[in-house]
């Protein structure tokens, strides 16, 4: 399990990735993957030259979108005309950008789809040049770049090193990770949790009885997933430690899948090492079968007793490991909501606890929810509303309480 921070989240960011002709075109695939991992939507546009180096299918498979490459493709134009396509992205990233393409751009040519889009947009354009060192050093190329920079084009790289042509020098395309970091950095959310790493546990755990049976609960994971998404929208880097659920990973969120409470404990302790916040939204099984049978248990007697062992409390374990962490927990209660929730706040040394009524069709597997949130010297009601809205309010409250705990943070 890695402790590396998830990439800067860019949920919903729209990137038009232009691929021009050059051997570095294959690196465009990794760049598309980096953007998608961060939650961005990627539309690839290739030049005719690029198609000689890599296939459109590669990008189509990675991005889930039809690759565009021609101004004269009637079908594609009917679905989304090139002017509409030019309006679609938040940024255009050309990687690799060939010497020829940069020259055309500097002179305002619109002789293929990509150059037309660049001319017809008012969004930022990034270019990662890739070419032979002499082509890069050529005064014509440098003059074109000066012109383009003067018009606001952001040039990323190039780096220097061994080139595909066998020469060594400047002109090698920057590595995809570096390009992604630079572009995403410009669009990183600037919310109140920017620069912070939050870990969220969500969903149920499964405690195996034998190879085919397990003990679990009705948690759908919806509330935890919504909280993870809401925290990301406030600027946090979010790691979601998730039990088995049928939900898509929120955009820009790094997800770690686990099954048992023990696995969730290990993954959470590990991820929390680099975190400032932890939100325990998982419905962790309090007990597991004392022994998981290696073979399927056969029926015999009329009744059967099941010996259970207590699972460790994840929030308490993380609190012990990291006394300074901001920890928010959930409490699912069928009675005496305030008393039980405040009891858990105290016992588990939490900074905040969000309590909800459960049973009689409430909370579990529902789309709506209401929360009563308690902290040391305060209390607030959130909802009733859609879980996504309640999550948004809870994330805002967590940011508020985090700021209250760390007044020195700007
Ligand atoms: N929790 C946890 N590890 C566990 C059990 C619970 O981290 N082994 C977390 C949950 O994610 C939640 C909080 O503790 O944030 C409260 O869980 P809940 O099940 O409501 O309370 P319990 O502490 O398990 O107490 P009880 O079951 O007696 O109500």
mmCIF file of N, CA and C in Angstrom, residues 212-328:
data_model
loop_
_atom_site.group_PDB
_atom_site.id
_atom_site.type_symbol
_atom_site.label_atom_id
_atom_site.label_comp_id
_atom_site.label_asym_id
_atom_site.label_seq_id
_atom_site.Cartn_x
_atom_site.Cartn_y
_atom_site.Cartn_z
ATOM 1 N N UNK A 212 -17.765 -19.078 1.344
ATOM 2 C CA UNK A 212 -18.911 -18.544 0.590
ATOM 3 C C UNK A 212 -19.849 -17.660 1.411
ATOM 4 N N UNK A 213 -19.646 -17.567 2.723
ATOM 5 C CA UNK A 213 -20.573 -16.785 3.552
ATOM 6 C C UNK A 213 -19.828 -15.708 4.342
ATOM 7 N N UNK A 214 -20.572 -14.661 4.637
ATOM 8 C CA UNK A 214 -19.961 -13.616 5.456
ATOM 9 C C UNK A 214 -21.035 -12.899 6.271
ATOM 10 N N UNK A 215 -20.602 -12.171 7.304
ATOM 11 C CA UNK A 215 -21.491 -11.304 8.077
ATOM 12 C C UNK A 215 -21.257 -9.890 7.580
ATOM 13 N N UNK A 216 -22.337 -9.187 7.280
ATOM 14 C CA UNK A 216 -22.181 -7.821 6.800
ATOM 15 C C UNK A 216 -23.379 -6.992 7.255
ATOM 16 N N UNK A 217 -23.587 -5.839 6.661
ATOM 17 C CA UNK A 217 -24.725 -4.999 7.037
ATOM 18 C C UNK A 217 -25.252 -4.275 5.808
ATOM 19 N N UNK A 218 -26.272 -3.459 6.026
ATOM 20 C CA UNK A 218 -26.977 -2.848 4.900
ATOM 21 C C UNK A 218 -26.362 -1.560 4.379
ATOM 22 N N UNK A 219 -25.216 -1.168 4.884
ATOM 23 C CA UNK A 219 -24.632 0.104 4.422
ATOM 24 C C UNK A 219 -24.411 0.088 2.907
ATOM 25 N N UNK A 220 -24.866 1.146 2.243
ATOM 26 C CA UNK A 220 -24.692 1.234 0.786
ATOM 27 C C UNK A 220 -23.415 1.982 0.439
ATOM 28 N N UNK A 221 -22.872 2.711 1.407
ATOM 29 C CA UNK A 221 -21.676 3.519 1.145
ATOM 30 C C UNK A 221 -22.001 4.897 0.578
ATOM 31 N N UNK A 222 -23.275 5.136 0.265
ATOM 32 C CA UNK A 222 -23.640 6.396 -0.415
ATOM 33 C C UNK A 222 -23.213 7.636 0.368
ATOM 34 N N UNK A 223 -23.479 7.617 1.691
ATOM 35 C CA UNK A 223 -23.147 8.811 2.478
ATOM 36 C C UNK A 223 -21.638 9.049 2.512
ATOM 37 N N UNK A 224 -20.874 7.975 2.714
ATOM 38 C CA UNK A 224 -19.417 8.118 2.763
ATOM 39 C C UNK A 224 -18.853 8.593 1.435
ATOM 40 N N UNK A 225 -19.366 8.029 0.333
ATOM 41 C CA UNK A 225 -18.893 8.429 -0.994
ATOM 42 C C UNK A 225 -19.231 9.899 -1.255
ATOM 43 N N UNK A 226 -20.425 10.295 -0.815
ATOM 44 C CA UNK A 226 -20.833 11.689 -1.018
ATOM 45 C C UNK A 226 -19.935 12.621 -0.191
ATOM 46 N N UNK A 227 -19.558 12.179 1.010
ATOM 47 C CA UNK A 227 -18.671 12.999 1.850
ATOM 48 C C UNK A 227 -17.288 13.104 1.193
ATOM 49 N N UNK A 228 -16.801 11.989 0.653
ATOM 50 C CA UNK A 228 -15.492 12.009 -0.014
ATOM 51 C C UNK A 228 -15.517 13.010 -1.172
ATOM 52 N N UNK A 229 -16.576 12.966 -1.950
ATOM 53 C CA UNK A 229 -16.695 13.876 -3.103
ATOM 54 C C UNK A 229 -16.776 15.331 -2.627
ATOM 55 N N UNK A 230 -17.560 15.563 -1.576
ATOM 56 C CA UNK A 230 -17.736 16.932 -1.073
ATOM 57 C C UNK A 230 -16.419 17.485 -0.512
ATOM 58 N N UNK A 231 -15.639 16.637 0.155
ATOM 59 C CA UNK A 231 -14.345 17.093 0.689
ATOM 60 C C UNK A 231 -13.397 17.439 -0.459
ATOM 61 N N UNK A 232 -13.437 16.620 -1.531
ATOM 62 C CA UNK A 232 -12.589 16.892 -2.703
ATOM 63 C C UNK A 232 -12.977 18.232 -3.329
ATOM 64 N N UNK A 233 -14.265 18.506 -3.338
ATOM 65 C CA UNK A 233 -14.723 19.768 -3.930
ATOM 66 C C UNK A 233 -14.291 20.980 -3.104
ATOM 67 N N UNK A 234 -13.998 20.739 -1.827
ATOM 68 C CA UNK A 234 -13.491 21.840 -0.993
ATOM 69 C C UNK A 234 -11.968 21.934 -1.081
ATOM 70 N N UNK A 235 -11.380 21.126 -1.955
ATOM 71 C CA UNK A 235 -9.952 21.267 -2.217
ATOM 72 C C UNK A 235 -9.074 20.195 -1.608
ATOM 73 N N UNK A 236 -9.636 19.284 -0.803
ATOM 74 C CA UNK A 236 -8.808 18.266 -0.162
ATOM 75 C C UNK A 236 -8.401 17.190 -1.169
ATOM 76 N N UNK A 237 -7.220 16.600 -0.945
ATOM 77 C CA UNK A 237 -6.857 15.357 -1.633
ATOM 78 C C UNK A 237 -7.527 14.258 -0.824
ATOM 79 N N UNK A 238 -8.303 13.414 -1.462
ATOM 80 C CA UNK A 238 -9.095 12.461 -0.685
ATOM 81 C C UNK A 238 -8.732 11.017 -1.018
ATOM 82 N N UNK A 239 -8.510 10.228 0.033
ATOM 83 C CA UNK A 239 -8.357 8.786 -0.120
ATOM 84 C C UNK A 239 -9.581 8.135 0.498
ATOM 85 N N UNK A 240 -10.247 7.314 -0.291
ATOM 86 C CA UNK A 240 -11.471 6.651 0.160
ATOM 87 C C UNK A 240 -11.143 5.187 0.421
ATOM 88 N N UNK A 241 -11.274 4.763 1.672
ATOM 89 C CA UNK A 241 -11.067 3.353 2.001
ATOM 90 C C UNK A 241 -12.454 2.732 2.039
ATOM 91 N N UNK A 242 -12.714 1.887 1.045
ATOM 92 C CA UNK A 242 -14.095 1.457 0.834
ATOM 93 C C UNK A 242 -14.311 -0.035 0.984
ATOM 94 N N UNK A 243 -15.381 -0.380 1.705
ATOM 95 C CA UNK A 243 -15.851 -1.753 1.740
ATOM 96 C C UNK A 243 -16.569 -2.030 0.429
ATOM 97 N N UNK A 244 -17.067 -3.267 0.237
ATOM 98 C CA UNK A 244 -17.702 -3.619 -1.038
ATOM 99 C C UNK A 244 -19.023 -2.871 -1.243
ATOM 100 N N UNK A 245 -19.076 -2.034 -2.258
ATOM 101 C CA UNK A 245 -20.295 -1.278 -2.580
ATOM 102 C C UNK A 245 -20.452 -1.223 -4.098
ATOM 103 N N UNK A 246 -21.645 -0.843 -4.540
ATOM 104 C CA UNK A 246 -21.877 -0.714 -5.982
ATOM 105 C C UNK A 246 -21.916 0.761 -6.350
ATOM 106 N N UNK A 247 -20.826 1.450 -6.154
ATOM 107 C CA UNK A 247 -20.802 2.884 -6.442
ATOM 108 C C UNK A 247 -19.566 3.214 -7.260
ATOM 109 N N UNK A 248 -19.683 4.239 -8.087
ATOM 110 C CA UNK A 248 -18.520 4.695 -8.844
ATOM 111 C C UNK A 248 -17.651 5.544 -7.929
ATOM 112 N N UNK A 249 -16.354 5.494 -8.158
ATOM 113 C CA UNK A 249 -15.435 6.319 -7.371
ATOM 114 C C UNK A 249 -15.655 7.782 -7.739
ATOM 115 N N UNK A 250 -15.872 8.650 -6.744
ATOM 116 C CA UNK A 250 -16.054 10.072 -7.079
ATOM 117 C C UNK A 250 -14.833 10.619 -7.816
ATOM 118 N N UNK A 251 -15.078 11.558 -8.696
ATOM 119 C CA UNK A 251 -14.013 12.142 -9.500
ATOM 120 C C UNK A 251 -12.905 12.704 -8.625
ATOM 121 N N UNK A 252 -11.678 12.408 -8.980
ATOM 122 C CA UNK A 252 -10.538 12.984 -8.277
ATOM 123 C C UNK A 252 -10.218 12.334 -6.941
ATOM 124 N N UNK A 253 -10.934 11.270 -6.612
ATOM 125 C CA UNK A 253 -10.725 10.618 -5.318
ATOM 126 C C UNK A 253 -9.940 9.326 -5.530
ATOM 127 N N UNK A 254 -8.949 9.078 -4.656
ATOM 128 C CA UNK A 254 -8.198 7.829 -4.740
ATOM 129 C C UNK A 254 -8.914 6.786 -3.881
ATOM 130 N N UNK A 255 -9.218 5.646 -4.474
ATOM 131 C CA UNK A 255 -9.997 4.645 -3.738
ATOM 132 C C UNK A 255 -9.169 3.397 -3.450
ATOM 133 N N UNK A 256 -9.289 2.920 -2.213
ATOM 134 C CA UNK A 256 -8.640 1.668 -1.826
ATOM 135 C C UNK A 256 -9.747 0.712 -1.409
ATOM 136 N N UNK A 257 -9.860 -0.415 -2.088
ATOM 137 C CA UNK A 257 -10.922 -1.381 -1.780
ATOM 138 C C UNK A 257 -10.476 -2.379 -0.724
ATOM 139 N N UNK A 258 -11.344 -2.591 0.242
ATOM 140 C CA UNK A 258 -11.072 -3.579 1.292
ATOM 141 C C UNK A 258 -12.330 -4.395 1.533
ATOM 142 N N UNK A 259 -12.181 -5.485 2.273
ATOM 143 C CA UNK A 259 -13.373 -6.279 2.609
ATOM 144 C C UNK A 259 -13.620 -6.355 4.108
ATOM 145 N N UNK A 260 -12.634 -6.816 4.835
ATOM 146 C CA UNK A 260 -12.859 -7.033 6.266
ATOM 147 C C UNK A 260 -12.516 -5.781 7.089
ATOM 148 N N UNK A 261 -12.982 -5.800 8.334
ATOM 149 C CA UNK A 261 -12.685 -4.692 9.255
ATOM 150 C C UNK A 261 -11.177 -4.584 9.464
ATOM 151 N N UNK A 262 -10.520 -5.744 9.538
ATOM 152 C CA UNK A 262 -9.066 -5.731 9.742
ATOM 153 C C UNK A 262 -8.359 -5.061 8.562
ATOM 154 N N UNK A 263 -8.817 -5.395 7.330
ATOM 155 C CA UNK A 263 -8.213 -4.762 6.139
ATOM 156 C C UNK A 263 -8.494 -3.262 6.131
ATOM 157 N N UNK A 264 -9.707 -2.893 6.560
ATOM 158 C CA UNK A 264 -10.052 -1.464 6.580
ATOM 159 C C UNK A 264 -9.185 -0.741 7.614
ATOM 160 N N UNK A 265 -8.956 -1.396 8.740
ATOM 161 C CA UNK A 265 -8.100 -0.808 9.785
ATOM 162 C C UNK A 265 -6.686 -0.589 9.240
ATOM 163 N N UNK A 266 -6.122 -1.623 8.607
ATOM 164 C CA UNK A 266 -4.745 -1.520 8.098
ATOM 165 C C UNK A 266 -4.638 -0.420 7.044
ATOM 166 N N UNK A 267 -5.599 -0.401 6.099
ATOM 167 C CA UNK A 267 -5.542 0.583 5.007
ATOM 168 C C UNK A 267 -5.721 2.001 5.546
ATOM 169 N N UNK A 268 -6.601 2.138 6.540
ATOM 170 C CA UNK A 268 -6.871 3.472 7.089
ATOM 171 C C UNK A 268 -5.676 3.986 7.879
ATOM 172 N N UNK A 269 -5.081 3.097 8.698
ATOM 173 C CA UNK A 269 -3.897 3.502 9.472
ATOM 174 C C UNK A 269 -2.790 3.952 8.524
ATOM 175 N N UNK A 270 -2.633 3.220 7.434
ATOM 176 C CA UNK A 270 -1.571 3.533 6.473
ATOM 177 C C UNK A 270 -1.842 4.863 5.769
ATOM 178 N N UNK A 271 -3.072 5.028 5.259
ATOM 179 C CA UNK A 271 -3.402 6.256 4.511
ATOM 180 C C UNK A 271 -3.367 7.478 5.435
ATOM 181 N N UNK A 272 -3.749 7.269 6.706
ATOM 182 C CA UNK A 272 -3.846 8.400 7.643
ATOM 183 C C UNK A 272 -2.481 8.973 8.016
ATOM 184 N N UNK A 273 -1.413 8.197 7.731
ATOM 185 C CA UNK A 273 -0.067 8.681 8.085
ATOM 186 C C UNK A 273 0.244 10.017 7.424
ATOM 187 N N UNK A 274 -0.308 10.224 6.209
ATOM 188 C CA UNK A 274 -0.011 11.478 5.506
ATOM 189 C C UNK A 274 -1.223 12.412 5.514
ATOM 190 N N UNK A 275 -2.219 12.108 6.388
ATOM 191 C CA UNK A 275 -3.458 12.888 6.357
ATOM 192 C C UNK A 275 -3.555 13.881 7.505
ATOM 193 N N UNK A 276 -4.436 14.847 7.309
ATOM 194 C CA UNK A 276 -4.764 15.794 8.383
ATOM 195 C C UNK A 276 -6.179 15.559 8.896
ATOM 196 N N UNK A 277 -6.990 14.878 8.074
ATOM 197 C CA UNK A 277 -8.387 14.635 8.460
ATOM 198 C C UNK A 277 -8.777 13.184 8.205
ATOM 199 N N UNK A 278 -9.639 12.676 9.082
ATOM 200 C CA UNK A 278 -10.201 11.336 8.860
ATOM 201 C C UNK A 278 -11.698 11.411 9.123
ATOM 202 N N UNK A 279 -12.474 10.881 8.186
ATOM 203 C CA UNK A 279 -13.918 10.806 8.389
ATOM 204 C C UNK A 279 -14.307 9.332 8.349
ATOM 205 N N UNK A 280 -14.823 8.827 9.458
ATOM 206 C CA UNK A 280 -15.205 7.417 9.538
ATOM 207 C C UNK A 280 -16.681 7.273 9.216
ATOM 208 N N UNK A 281 -16.970 7.013 7.950
ATOM 209 C CA UNK A 281 -18.377 6.860 7.554
ATOM 210 C C UNK A 281 -18.713 5.395 7.325
ATOM 211 N N UNK A 282 -17.734 4.510 7.484
ATOM 212 C CA UNK A 282 -17.986 3.093 7.222
ATOM 213 C C UNK A 282 -18.830 2.481 8.332
ATOM 214 N N UNK A 283 -19.633 1.512 7.947
ATOM 215 C CA UNK A 283 -20.375 0.710 8.925
ATOM 216 C C UNK A 283 -19.527 -0.529 9.178
ATOM 217 N N UNK A 284 -18.589 -0.379 10.085
ATOM 218 C CA UNK A 284 -17.627 -1.455 10.341
ATOM 219 C C UNK A 284 -18.290 -2.520 11.203
ATOM 220 N N UNK A 285 -18.131 -3.766 10.826
ATOM 221 C CA UNK A 285 -18.702 -4.840 11.643
ATOM 222 C C UNK A 285 -18.006 -4.818 13.001
ATOM 223 N N UNK A 286 -18.793 -4.803 14.069
ATOM 224 C CA UNK A 286 -18.201 -4.765 15.403
ATOM 225 C C UNK A 286 -17.584 -6.105 15.790
ATOM 226 N N UNK A 287 -18.122 -7.183 15.193
ATOM 227 C CA UNK A 287 -17.617 -8.521 15.505
ATOM 228 C C UNK A 287 -17.350 -9.305 14.225
ATOM 229 N N UNK A 288 -16.458 -10.252 14.308
ATOM 230 C CA UNK A 288 -16.194 -11.171 13.189
ATOM 231 C C UNK A 288 -16.283 -12.599 13.718
ATOM 232 N N UNK A 289 -16.586 -13.540 12.850
ATOM 233 C CA UNK A 289 -16.579 -14.927 13.306
ATOM 234 C C UNK A 289 -15.211 -15.267 13.906
ATOM 235 N N UNK A 290 -15.237 -15.899 15.079
ATOM 236 C CA UNK A 290 -13.985 -16.169 15.792
ATOM 237 C C UNK A 290 -13.020 -16.939 14.898
ATOM 238 N N UNK A 291 -13.583 -17.829 14.073
ATOM 239 C CA UNK A 291 -12.729 -18.557 13.134
ATOM 240 C C UNK A 291 -13.448 -18.616 11.800
ATOM 241 N N UNK A 292 -12.757 -18.234 10.741
ATOM 242 C CA UNK A 292 -13.332 -18.388 9.403
ATOM 243 C C UNK A 292 -12.955 -19.779 8.934
ATOM 244 N N UNK A 293 -13.981 -20.618 8.690
ATOM 245 C CA UNK A 293 -13.711 -22.010 8.302
ATOM 246 C C UNK A 293 -13.093 -22.069 6.906
ATOM 247 N N UNK A 294 -12.075 -22.890 6.743
ATOM 248 C CA UNK A 294 -11.445 -22.971 5.409
ATOM 249 C C UNK A 294 -12.345 -23.649 4.378
ATOM 250 N N UNK A 295 -13.251 -24.517 4.829
ATOM 251 C CA UNK A 295 -14.175 -25.192 3.908
ATOM 252 C C UNK A 295 -15.597 -24.751 4.220
ATOM 253 N N UNK A 296 -16.477 -24.904 3.249
ATOM 254 C CA UNK A 296 -17.867 -24.521 3.425
ATOM 255 C C UNK A 296 -18.490 -25.293 4.600
ATOM 256 N N UNK A 297 -19.160 -24.561 5.488
ATOM 257 C CA UNK A 297 -19.776 -25.194 6.662
ATOM 258 C C UNK A 297 -20.999 -25.976 6.203
ATOM 259 N N UNK A 298 -21.077 -27.223 6.613
ATOM 260 C CA UNK A 298 -22.208 -28.072 6.214
ATOM 261 C C UNK A 298 -23.305 -28.007 7.268
ATOM 262 N N UNK A 299 -24.564 -28.129 6.819
ATOM 263 C CA UNK A 299 -25.657 -28.111 7.801
ATOM 264 C C UNK A 299 -25.699 -29.450 8.517
ATOM 265 N N UNK A 300 -26.023 -29.390 9.848
ATOM 266 C CA UNK A 300 -26.170 -30.636 10.601
ATOM 267 C C UNK A 300 -27.274 -30.450 11.636
ATOM 268 N N UNK A 301 -26.941 -29.885 12.793
ATOM 269 C CA UNK A 301 -27.937 -29.760 13.865
ATOM 270 C C UNK A 301 -29.010 -28.725 13.509
ATOM 271 N N UNK A 302 -30.104 -28.748 14.281
ATOM 272 C CA UNK A 302 -31.220 -27.808 14.073
ATOM 273 C C UNK A 302 -30.816 -26.363 14.389
ATOM 274 N N UNK A 303 -29.992 -26.201 15.397
ATOM 275 C CA UNK A 303 -29.523 -24.853 15.737
ATOM 276 C C UNK A 303 -28.002 -24.842 15.669
ATOM 277 N N UNK A 304 -27.492 -23.635 15.614
ATOM 278 C CA UNK A 304 -26.038 -23.525 15.484
ATOM 279 C C UNK A 304 -25.580 -22.276 16.224
ATOM 280 N N UNK A 305 -24.561 -22.391 17.012
ATOM 281 C CA UNK A 305 -24.026 -21.219 17.707
ATOM 282 C C UNK A 305 -22.829 -20.689 16.935
ATOM 283 N N UNK A 306 -22.715 -19.397 16.949
ATOM 284 C CA UNK A 306 -21.623 -18.772 16.218
ATOM 285 C C UNK A 306 -20.776 -17.986 17.207
ATOM 286 N N UNK A 307 -19.530 -18.330 17.336
ATOM 287 C CA UNK A 307 -18.649 -17.569 18.243
ATOM 288 C C UNK A 307 -18.091 -16.374 17.481
ATOM 289 N N UNK A 308 -18.187 -15.196 18.096
ATOM 290 C CA UNK A 308 -17.714 -13.970 17.439
ATOM 291 C C UNK A 308 -16.615 -13.317 18.264
ATOM 292 N N UNK A 309 -15.697 -12.694 17.600
ATOM 293 C CA UNK A 309 -14.643 -11.926 18.297
ATOM 294 C C UNK A 309 -14.823 -10.456 17.957
ATOM 295 N N UNK A 310 -14.483 -9.609 18.888
ATOM 296 C CA UNK A 310 -14.630 -8.177 18.736
ATOM 297 C C UNK A 310 -13.604 -7.625 17.736
ATOM 298 N N UNK A 311 -14.039 -6.765 16.849
ATOM 299 C CA UNK A 311 -13.100 -6.084 15.943
ATOM 300 C C UNK A 311 -12.555 -4.838 16.617
ATOM 301 N N UNK A 312 -11.356 -4.456 16.236
ATOM 302 C CA UNK A 312 -10.780 -3.214 16.778
ATOM 303 C C UNK A 312 -11.570 -2.026 16.250
ATOM 304 N N UNK A 313 -11.654 -0.975 17.035
ATOM 305 C CA UNK A 313 -12.327 0.239 16.575
ATOM 306 C C UNK A 313 -11.315 1.065 15.754
ATOM 307 N N UNK A 314 -11.680 1.301 14.505
ATOM 308 C CA UNK A 314 -10.739 1.957 13.590
ATOM 309 C C UNK A 314 -10.436 3.384 14.039
ATOM 310 N N UNK A 315 -11.482 4.132 14.380
ATOM 311 C CA UNK A 315 -11.271 5.538 14.754
ATOM 312 C C UNK A 315 -10.391 5.650 15.997
ATOM 313 N N UNK A 316 -10.651 4.766 16.977
ATOM 314 C CA UNK A 316 -9.839 4.814 18.204
ATOM 315 C C UNK A 316 -8.391 4.447 17.910
ATOM 316 N N UNK A 317 -8.203 3.457 17.027
ATOM 317 C CA UNK A 317 -6.834 3.033 16.697
ATOM 318 C C UNK A 317 -6.076 4.156 16.000
ATOM 319 N N UNK A 318 -6.755 4.854 15.083
ATOM 320 C CA UNK A 318 -6.080 5.958 14.381
ATOM 321 C C UNK A 318 -5.815 7.103 15.356
ATOM 322 N N UNK A 319 -6.770 7.358 16.251
ATOM 323 C CA UNK A 319 -6.566 8.425 17.245
ATOM 324 C C UNK A 319 -5.324 8.142 18.081
ATOM 325 N N UNK A 320 -5.152 6.875 18.469
ATOM 326 C CA UNK A 320 -3.998 6.507 19.282
ATOM 327 C C UNK A 320 -2.698 6.737 18.502
ATOM 328 N N UNK A 321 -2.740 6.369 17.200
ATOM 329 C CA UNK A 321 -1.536 6.513 16.372
ATOM 330 C C UNK A 321 -1.253 7.981 16.067
ATOM 331 N N UNK A 322 -2.321 8.773 15.923
ATOM 332 C CA UNK A 322 -2.140 10.179 15.538
ATOM 333 C C UNK A 322 -3.005 11.117 16.364
ATOM 334 N N UNK A 323 -2.497 11.475 17.534
ATOM 335 C CA UNK A 323 -3.302 12.286 18.461
ATOM 336 C C UNK A 323 -3.738 13.629 17.870
ATOM 337 N N UNK A 324 -2.994 14.162 16.896
ATOM 338 C CA UNK A 324 -3.310 15.497 16.373
ATOM 339 C C UNK A 324 -4.289 15.521 15.217
ATOM 340 N N UNK A 325 -4.637 14.338 14.689
ATOM 341 C CA UNK A 325 -5.507 14.271 13.505
ATOM 342 C C UNK A 325 -6.912 14.788 13.811
ATOM 343 N N UNK A 326 -7.522 15.461 12.843
ATOM 344 C CA UNK A 326 -8.925 15.852 13.000
ATOM 345 C C UNK A 326 -9.764 14.641 12.611
ATOM 346 N N UNK A 327 -10.529 14.111 13.555
ATOM 347 C CA UNK A 327 -11.307 12.901 13.255
ATOM 348 C C UNK A 327 -12.800 13.157 13.431
ATOM 349 N N UNK A 328 -13.551 12.841 12.388
ATOM 350 C CA UNK A 328 -15.013 12.932 12.448
ATOM 351 C C UNK A 328 -15.575 11.527 12.331
#
